[in-house]
PDB file of C-alpha atoms and ligand atoms in Angstrom:
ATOM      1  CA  UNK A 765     -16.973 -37.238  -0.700  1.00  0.00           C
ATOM      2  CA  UNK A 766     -18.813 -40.558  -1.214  1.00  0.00           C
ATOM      3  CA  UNK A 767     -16.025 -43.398  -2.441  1.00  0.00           C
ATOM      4  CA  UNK A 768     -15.971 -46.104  -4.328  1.00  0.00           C
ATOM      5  CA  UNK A 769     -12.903 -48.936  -4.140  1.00  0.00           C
ATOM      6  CA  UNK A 770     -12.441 -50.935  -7.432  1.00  0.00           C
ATOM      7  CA  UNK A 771      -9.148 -53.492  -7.133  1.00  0.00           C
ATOM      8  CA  UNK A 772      -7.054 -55.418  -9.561  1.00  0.00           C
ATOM      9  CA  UNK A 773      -4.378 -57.807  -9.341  1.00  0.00           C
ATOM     10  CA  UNK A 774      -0.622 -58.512 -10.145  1.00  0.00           C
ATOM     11  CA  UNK A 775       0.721 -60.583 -12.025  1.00  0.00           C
ATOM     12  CA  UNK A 776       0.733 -64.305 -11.646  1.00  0.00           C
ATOM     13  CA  UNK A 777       1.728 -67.713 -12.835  1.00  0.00           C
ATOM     14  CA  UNK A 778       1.486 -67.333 -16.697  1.00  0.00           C
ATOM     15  CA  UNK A 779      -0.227 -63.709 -16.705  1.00  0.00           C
ATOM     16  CA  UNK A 780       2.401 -60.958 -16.713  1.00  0.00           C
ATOM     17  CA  UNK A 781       0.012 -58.201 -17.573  1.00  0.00           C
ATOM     18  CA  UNK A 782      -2.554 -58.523 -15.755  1.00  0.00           C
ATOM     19  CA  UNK A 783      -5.992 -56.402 -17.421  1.00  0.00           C
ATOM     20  CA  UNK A 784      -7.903 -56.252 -13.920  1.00  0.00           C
ATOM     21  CA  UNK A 785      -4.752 -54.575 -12.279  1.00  0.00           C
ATOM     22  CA  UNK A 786      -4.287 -51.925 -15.367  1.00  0.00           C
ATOM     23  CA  UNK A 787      -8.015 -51.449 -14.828  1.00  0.00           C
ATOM     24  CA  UNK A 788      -7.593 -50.788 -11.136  1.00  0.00           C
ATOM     25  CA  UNK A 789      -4.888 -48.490 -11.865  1.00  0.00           C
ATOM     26  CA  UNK A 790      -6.633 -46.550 -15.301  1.00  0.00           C
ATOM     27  CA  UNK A 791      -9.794 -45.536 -12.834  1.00  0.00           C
ATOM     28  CA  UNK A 792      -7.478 -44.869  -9.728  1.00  0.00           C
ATOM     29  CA  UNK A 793      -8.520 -40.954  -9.106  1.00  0.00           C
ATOM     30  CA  UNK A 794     -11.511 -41.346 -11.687  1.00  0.00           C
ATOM     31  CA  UNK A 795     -14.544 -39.382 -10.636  1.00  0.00           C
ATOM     32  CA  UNK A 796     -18.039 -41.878 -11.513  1.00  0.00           C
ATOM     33  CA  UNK A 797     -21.472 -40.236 -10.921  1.00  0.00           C
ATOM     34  CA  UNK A 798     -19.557 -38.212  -8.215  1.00  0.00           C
ATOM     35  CA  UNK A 799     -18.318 -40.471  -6.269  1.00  0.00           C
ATOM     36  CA  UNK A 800     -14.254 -40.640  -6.285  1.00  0.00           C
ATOM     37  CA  UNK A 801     -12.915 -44.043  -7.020  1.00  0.00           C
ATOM     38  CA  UNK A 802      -9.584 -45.111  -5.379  1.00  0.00           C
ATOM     39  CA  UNK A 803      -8.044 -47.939  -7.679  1.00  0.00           C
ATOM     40  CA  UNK A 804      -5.983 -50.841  -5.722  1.00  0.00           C
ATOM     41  CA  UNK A 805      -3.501 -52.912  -7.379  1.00  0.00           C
ATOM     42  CA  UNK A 806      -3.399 -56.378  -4.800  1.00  0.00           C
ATOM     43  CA  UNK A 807      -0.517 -59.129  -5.068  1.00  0.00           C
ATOM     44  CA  UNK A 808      -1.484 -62.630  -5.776  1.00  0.00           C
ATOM     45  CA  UNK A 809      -0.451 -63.469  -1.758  1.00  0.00           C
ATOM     46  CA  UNK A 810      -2.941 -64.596   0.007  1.00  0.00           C
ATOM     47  CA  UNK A 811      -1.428 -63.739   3.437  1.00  0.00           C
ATOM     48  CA  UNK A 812      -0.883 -60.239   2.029  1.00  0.00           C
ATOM     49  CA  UNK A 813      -3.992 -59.289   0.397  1.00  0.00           C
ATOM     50  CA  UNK A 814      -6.043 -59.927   4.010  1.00  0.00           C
ATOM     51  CA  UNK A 815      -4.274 -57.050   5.779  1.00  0.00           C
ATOM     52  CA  UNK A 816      -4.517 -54.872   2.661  1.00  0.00           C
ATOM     53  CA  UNK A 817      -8.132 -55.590   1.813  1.00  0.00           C
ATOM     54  CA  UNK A 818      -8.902 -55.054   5.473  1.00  0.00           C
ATOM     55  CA  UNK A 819      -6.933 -51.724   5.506  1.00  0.00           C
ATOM     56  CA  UNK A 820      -8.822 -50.199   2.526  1.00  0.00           C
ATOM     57  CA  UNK A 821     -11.837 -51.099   3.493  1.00  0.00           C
ATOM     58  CA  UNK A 822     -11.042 -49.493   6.982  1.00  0.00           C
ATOM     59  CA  UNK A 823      -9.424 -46.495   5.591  1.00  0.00           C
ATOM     60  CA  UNK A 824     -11.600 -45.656   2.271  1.00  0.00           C
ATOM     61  CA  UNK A 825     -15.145 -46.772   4.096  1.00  0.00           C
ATOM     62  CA  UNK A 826     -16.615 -47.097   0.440  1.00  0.00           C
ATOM     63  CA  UNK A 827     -20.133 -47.440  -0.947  1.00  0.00           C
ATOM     64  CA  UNK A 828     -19.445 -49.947  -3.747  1.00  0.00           C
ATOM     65  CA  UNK A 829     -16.116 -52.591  -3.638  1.00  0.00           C
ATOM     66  CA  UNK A 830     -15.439 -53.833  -6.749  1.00  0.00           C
ATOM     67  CA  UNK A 831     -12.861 -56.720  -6.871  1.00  0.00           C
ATOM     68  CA  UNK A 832     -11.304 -57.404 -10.377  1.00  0.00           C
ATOM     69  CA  UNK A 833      -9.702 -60.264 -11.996  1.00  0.00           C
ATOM     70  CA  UNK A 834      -8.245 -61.748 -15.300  1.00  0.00           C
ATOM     71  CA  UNK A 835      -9.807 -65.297 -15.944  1.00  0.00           C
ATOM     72  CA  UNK A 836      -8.221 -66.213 -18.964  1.00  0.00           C
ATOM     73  CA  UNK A 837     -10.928 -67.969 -21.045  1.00  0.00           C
ATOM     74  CA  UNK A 838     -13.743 -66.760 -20.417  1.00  0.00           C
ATOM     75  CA  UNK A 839     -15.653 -65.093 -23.568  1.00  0.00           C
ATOM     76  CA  UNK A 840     -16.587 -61.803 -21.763  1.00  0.00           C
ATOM     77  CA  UNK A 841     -16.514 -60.059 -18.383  1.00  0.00           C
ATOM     78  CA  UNK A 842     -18.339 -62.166 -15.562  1.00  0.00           C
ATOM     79  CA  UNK A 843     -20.451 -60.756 -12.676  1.00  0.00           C
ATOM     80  CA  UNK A 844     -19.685 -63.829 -10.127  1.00  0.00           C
ATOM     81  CA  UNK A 845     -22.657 -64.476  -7.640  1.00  0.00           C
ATOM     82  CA  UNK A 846     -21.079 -65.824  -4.999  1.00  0.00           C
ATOM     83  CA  UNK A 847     -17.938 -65.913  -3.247  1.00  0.00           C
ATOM     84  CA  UNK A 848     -17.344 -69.542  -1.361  1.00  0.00           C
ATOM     85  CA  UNK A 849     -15.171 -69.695   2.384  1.00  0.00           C
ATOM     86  CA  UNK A 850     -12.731 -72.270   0.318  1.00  0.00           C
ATOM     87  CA  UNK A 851      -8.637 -71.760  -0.852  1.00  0.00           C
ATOM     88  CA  UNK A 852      -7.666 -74.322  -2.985  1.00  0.00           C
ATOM     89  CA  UNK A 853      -4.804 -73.454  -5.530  1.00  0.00           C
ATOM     90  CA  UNK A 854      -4.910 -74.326  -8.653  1.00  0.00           C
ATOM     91  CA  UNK A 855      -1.411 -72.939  -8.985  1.00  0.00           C
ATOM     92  CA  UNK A 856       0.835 -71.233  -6.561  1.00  0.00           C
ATOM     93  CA  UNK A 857       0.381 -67.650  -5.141  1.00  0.00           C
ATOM     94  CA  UNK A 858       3.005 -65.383  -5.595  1.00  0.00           C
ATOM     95  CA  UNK A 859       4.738 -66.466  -2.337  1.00  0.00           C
ATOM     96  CA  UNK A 860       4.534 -70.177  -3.573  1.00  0.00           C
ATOM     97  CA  UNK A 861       1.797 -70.713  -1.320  1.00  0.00           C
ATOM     98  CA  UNK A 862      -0.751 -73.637  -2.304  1.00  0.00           C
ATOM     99  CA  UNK A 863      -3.211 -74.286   0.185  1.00  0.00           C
ATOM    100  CA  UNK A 864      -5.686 -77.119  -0.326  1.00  0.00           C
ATOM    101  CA  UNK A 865      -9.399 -76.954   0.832  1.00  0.00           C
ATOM    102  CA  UNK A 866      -8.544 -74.184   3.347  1.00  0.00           C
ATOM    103  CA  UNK A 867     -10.646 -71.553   4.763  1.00  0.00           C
ATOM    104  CA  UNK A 868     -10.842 -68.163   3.367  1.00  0.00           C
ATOM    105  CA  UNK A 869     -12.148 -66.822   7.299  1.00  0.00           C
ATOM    106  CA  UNK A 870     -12.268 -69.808   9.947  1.00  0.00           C
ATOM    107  CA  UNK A 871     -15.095 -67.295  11.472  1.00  0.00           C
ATOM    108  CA  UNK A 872     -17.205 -66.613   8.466  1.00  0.00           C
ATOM    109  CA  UNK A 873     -20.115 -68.746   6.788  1.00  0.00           C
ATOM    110  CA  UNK A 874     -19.388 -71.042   3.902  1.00  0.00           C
ATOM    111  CA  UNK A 875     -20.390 -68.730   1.096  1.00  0.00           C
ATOM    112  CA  UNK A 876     -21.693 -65.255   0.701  1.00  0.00           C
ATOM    113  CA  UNK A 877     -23.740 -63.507  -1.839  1.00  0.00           C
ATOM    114  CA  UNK A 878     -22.759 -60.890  -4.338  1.00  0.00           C
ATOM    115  CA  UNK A 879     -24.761 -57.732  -3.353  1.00  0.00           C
ATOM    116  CA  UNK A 880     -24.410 -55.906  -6.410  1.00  0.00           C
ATOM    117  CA  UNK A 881     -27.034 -56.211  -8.357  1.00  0.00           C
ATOM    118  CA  UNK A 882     -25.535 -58.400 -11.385  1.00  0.00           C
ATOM    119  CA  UNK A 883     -28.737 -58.512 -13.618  1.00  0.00           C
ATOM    120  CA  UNK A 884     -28.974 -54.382 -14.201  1.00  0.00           C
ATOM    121  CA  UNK A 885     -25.388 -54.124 -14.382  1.00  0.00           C
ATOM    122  CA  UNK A 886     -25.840 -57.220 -17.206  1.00  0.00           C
ATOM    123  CA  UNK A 887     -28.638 -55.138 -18.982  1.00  0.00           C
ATOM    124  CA  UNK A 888     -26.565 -51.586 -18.595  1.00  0.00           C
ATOM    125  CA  UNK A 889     -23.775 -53.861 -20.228  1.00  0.00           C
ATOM    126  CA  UNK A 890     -25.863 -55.167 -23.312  1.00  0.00           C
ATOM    127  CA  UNK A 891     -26.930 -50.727 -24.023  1.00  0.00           C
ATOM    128  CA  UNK A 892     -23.283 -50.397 -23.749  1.00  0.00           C
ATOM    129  CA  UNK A 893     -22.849 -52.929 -26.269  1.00  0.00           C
ATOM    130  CA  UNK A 894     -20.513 -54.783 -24.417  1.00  0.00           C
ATOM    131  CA  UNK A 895     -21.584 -58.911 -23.986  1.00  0.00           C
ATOM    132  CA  UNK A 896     -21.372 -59.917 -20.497  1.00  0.00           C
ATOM    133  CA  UNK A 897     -23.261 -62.287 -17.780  1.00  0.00           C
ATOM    134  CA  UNK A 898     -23.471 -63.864 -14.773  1.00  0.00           C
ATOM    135  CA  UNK A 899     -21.115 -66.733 -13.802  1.00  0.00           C
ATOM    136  CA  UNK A 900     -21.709 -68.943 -10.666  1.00  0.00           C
ATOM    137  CA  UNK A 901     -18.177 -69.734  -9.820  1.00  0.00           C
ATOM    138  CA  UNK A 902     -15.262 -66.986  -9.280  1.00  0.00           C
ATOM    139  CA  UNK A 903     -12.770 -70.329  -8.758  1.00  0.00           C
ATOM    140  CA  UNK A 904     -11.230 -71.337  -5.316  1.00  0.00           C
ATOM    141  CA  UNK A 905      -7.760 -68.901  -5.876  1.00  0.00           C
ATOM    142  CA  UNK A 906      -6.945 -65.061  -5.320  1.00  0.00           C
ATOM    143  CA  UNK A 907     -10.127 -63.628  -6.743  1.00  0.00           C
ATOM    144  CA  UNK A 908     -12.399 -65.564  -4.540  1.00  0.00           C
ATOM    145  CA  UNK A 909     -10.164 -65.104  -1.734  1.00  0.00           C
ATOM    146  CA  UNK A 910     -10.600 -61.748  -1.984  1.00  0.00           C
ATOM    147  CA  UNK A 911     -14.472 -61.233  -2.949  1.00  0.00           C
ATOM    148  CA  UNK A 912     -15.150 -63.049   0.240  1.00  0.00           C
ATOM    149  CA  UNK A 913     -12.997 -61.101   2.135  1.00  0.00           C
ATOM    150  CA  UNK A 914     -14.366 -57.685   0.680  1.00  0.00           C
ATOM    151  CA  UNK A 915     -18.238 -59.464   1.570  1.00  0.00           C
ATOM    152  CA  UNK A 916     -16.472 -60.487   5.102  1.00  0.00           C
ATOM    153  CA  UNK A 917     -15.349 -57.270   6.245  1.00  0.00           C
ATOM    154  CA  UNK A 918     -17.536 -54.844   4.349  1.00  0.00           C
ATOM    155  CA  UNK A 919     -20.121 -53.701   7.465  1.00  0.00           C
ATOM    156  CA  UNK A 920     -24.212 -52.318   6.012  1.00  0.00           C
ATOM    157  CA  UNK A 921     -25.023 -51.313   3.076  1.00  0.00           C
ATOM    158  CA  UNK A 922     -21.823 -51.497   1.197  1.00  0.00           C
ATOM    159  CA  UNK A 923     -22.478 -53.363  -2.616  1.00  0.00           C
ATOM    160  CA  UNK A 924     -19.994 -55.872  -2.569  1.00  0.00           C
ATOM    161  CA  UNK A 925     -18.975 -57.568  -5.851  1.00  0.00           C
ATOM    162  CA  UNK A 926     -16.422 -59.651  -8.494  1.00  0.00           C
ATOM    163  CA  UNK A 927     -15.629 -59.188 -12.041  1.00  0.00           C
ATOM    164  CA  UNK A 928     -13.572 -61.696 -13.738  1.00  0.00           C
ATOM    165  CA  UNK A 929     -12.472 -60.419 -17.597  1.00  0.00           C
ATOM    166  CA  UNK A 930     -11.368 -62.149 -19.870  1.00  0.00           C
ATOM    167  CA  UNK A 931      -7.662 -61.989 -21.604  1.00  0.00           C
ATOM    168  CA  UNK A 932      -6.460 -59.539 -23.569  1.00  0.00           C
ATOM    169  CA  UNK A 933      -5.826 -59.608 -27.360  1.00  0.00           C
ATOM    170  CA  UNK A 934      -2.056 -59.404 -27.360  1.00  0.00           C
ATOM    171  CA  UNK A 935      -1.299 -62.460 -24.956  1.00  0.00           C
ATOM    172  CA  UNK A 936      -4.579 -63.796 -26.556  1.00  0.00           C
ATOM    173  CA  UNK A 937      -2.797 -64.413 -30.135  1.00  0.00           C
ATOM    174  CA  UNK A 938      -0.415 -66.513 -27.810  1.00  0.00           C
ATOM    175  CA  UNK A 939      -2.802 -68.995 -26.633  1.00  0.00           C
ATOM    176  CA  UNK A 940      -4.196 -71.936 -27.951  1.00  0.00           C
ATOM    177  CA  UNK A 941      -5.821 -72.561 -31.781  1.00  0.00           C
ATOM    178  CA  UNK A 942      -8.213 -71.503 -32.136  1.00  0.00           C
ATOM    179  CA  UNK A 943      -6.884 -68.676 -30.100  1.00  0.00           C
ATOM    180  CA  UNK A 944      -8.417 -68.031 -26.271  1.00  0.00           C
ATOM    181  CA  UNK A 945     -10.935 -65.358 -26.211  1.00  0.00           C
ATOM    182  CA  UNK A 946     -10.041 -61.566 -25.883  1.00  0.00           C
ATOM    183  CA  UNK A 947     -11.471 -58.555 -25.420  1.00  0.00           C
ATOM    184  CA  UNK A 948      -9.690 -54.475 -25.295  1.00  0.00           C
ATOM    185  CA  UNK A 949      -8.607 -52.919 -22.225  1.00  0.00           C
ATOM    186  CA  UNK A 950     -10.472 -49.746 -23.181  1.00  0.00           C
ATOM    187  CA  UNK A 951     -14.002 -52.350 -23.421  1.00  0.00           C
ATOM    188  CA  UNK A 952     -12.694 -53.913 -19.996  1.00  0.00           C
ATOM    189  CA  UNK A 953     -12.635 -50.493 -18.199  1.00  0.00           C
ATOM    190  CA  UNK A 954     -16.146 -49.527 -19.823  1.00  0.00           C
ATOM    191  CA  UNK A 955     -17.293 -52.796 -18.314  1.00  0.00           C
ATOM    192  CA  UNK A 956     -16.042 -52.013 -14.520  1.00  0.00           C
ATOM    193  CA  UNK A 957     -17.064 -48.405 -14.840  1.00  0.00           C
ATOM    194  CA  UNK A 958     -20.607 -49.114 -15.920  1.00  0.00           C
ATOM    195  CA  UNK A 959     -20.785 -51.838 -12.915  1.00  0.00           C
ATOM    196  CA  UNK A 960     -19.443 -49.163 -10.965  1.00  0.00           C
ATOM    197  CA  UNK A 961     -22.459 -46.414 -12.300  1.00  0.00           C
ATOM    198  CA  UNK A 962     -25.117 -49.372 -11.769  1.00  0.00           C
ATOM    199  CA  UNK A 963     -24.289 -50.412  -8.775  1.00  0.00           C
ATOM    200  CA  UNK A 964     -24.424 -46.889  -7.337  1.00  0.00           C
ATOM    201  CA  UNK A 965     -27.785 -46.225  -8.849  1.00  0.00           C
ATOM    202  CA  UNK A 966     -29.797 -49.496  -8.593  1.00  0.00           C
ATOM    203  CA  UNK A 967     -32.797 -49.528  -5.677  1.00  0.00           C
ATOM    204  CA  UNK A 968     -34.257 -52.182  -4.231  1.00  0.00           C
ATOM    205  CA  UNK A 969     -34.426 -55.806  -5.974  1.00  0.00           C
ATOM    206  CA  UNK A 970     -32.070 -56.761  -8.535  1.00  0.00           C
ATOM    207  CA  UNK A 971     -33.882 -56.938 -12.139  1.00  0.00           C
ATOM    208  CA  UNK A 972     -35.799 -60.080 -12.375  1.00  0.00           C
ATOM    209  CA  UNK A 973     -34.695 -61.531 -15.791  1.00  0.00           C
ATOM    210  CA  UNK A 974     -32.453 -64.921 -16.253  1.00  0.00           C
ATOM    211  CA  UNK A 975     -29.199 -65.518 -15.967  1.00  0.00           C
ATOM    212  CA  UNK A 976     -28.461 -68.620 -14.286  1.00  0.00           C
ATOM    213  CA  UNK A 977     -27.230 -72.155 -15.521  1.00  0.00           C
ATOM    214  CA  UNK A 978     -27.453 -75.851 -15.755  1.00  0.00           C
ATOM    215  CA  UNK A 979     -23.858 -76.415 -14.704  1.00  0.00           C
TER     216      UNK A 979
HETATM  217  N1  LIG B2072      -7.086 -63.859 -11.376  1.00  0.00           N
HETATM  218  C1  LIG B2072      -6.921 -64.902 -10.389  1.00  0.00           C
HETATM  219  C2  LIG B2072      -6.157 -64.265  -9.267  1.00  0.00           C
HETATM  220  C3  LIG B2072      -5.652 -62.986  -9.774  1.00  0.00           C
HETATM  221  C4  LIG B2072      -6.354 -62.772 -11.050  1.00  0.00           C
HETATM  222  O1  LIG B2072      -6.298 -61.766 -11.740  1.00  0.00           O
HETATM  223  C5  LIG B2072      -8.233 -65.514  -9.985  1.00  0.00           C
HETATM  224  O2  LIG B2072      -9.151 -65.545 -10.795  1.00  0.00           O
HETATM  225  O3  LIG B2072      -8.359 -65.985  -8.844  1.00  0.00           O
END
């Protein structure tokens, strides 16, 4: 059976409940477009998420990985576009690690490429109804870590990508006035399953419609 690995994270610094890791666990088991999806929940380490990314990959040998992430602040889930060879903390991983302008993989280029293809999975998102787009920057912490990583050690044909989503409305309330945007875990999962679906189904060049930025 073809397989598909979708991750989420812990929780960390300020976010206790973290929507990419309830995500990762809510499609654990899930069947998409029959293909079964095995759901990973990662710690924010980032000695520890190496040997587990590594391992899954090994183990699971899937078509699609799809690495998830809470980004508080954002307005709506992000395809990122590139994953850069750079750790440097904004705040502390769960370990109280904080490197500063360190490599992600001392063997490994400076930046890779998503290879999912972000503009159909955009479009499938706007039929959905859900808002969404493509961001050029998945940060220099865990979730970048990791995309590179998954890019890194993912061999062929394997669609390699990152989703950051945004908070969700409970802690949202919480934060800031106006308050910090928000959007439902049920949307959230809708959002990773449908990049999921796309991802499996899209040939050859991504759609060739806009989505990049000034800054
Ligand atoms: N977000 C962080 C790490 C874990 C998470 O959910 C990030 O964007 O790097």
């Amino acid at each position: 059976m073809n397989r598909v690995l979708v991750t989420g994270f812990g929780a960390y610094a300020e976010e206790v409940d973290n929507p990419s890791g309830e995500i990762a666990r809510r499609l654990d088991g899930a069947q998409i477009d029959g293909h079964n999806v095995v759901g990973r929940v990662l710690p924010v380490d980032t000695v520890a998420v190496r040997e587990i990314i590594a391992e899954a990959i090994e183990s699971i040998q899937p078509k699609v990985v799809l690495v998830t992430g809470v980004a508080p602040g954002r307005p709506a889930p992000a395809l990122e576009r590139v994953a850069l060879n750079v750790r440097d903390f904004p705040v502390p991983d769960v370990a109280g690690r904080v490197p500063i302008d360190e490599a992600v993989a001392t063997d490994g280029p400076a930046a890779y490429l998503t290879t999912l293809p972000v503009k159909a999975v955009v479009e499938a998102w706007r039929t959905a109804g859900i808002p969404g787009y493509v961001s050029n920057t998945a940060g220099t912490y865990l979730c970048n870590q990791t995309f590179y990583l998954a890019r890194h050690l993912s061999k062929g044909s394997v669609r390699v990508g990152m989703i950051h989503v945004p908070a969700l409305p409970a802690p949202a309330v919480e934060i800031g006035d106006p308050p910090t945007p928000s959007m439902s875990i049920d949307v959230l999962e809708e959002a990773v399953r449908l990049a999921v679906s796309t991802s499996l189904h899209h040939v050859g060049p991504d759609l060739r419609v806009g989505g990049g930025a000034i800054s």
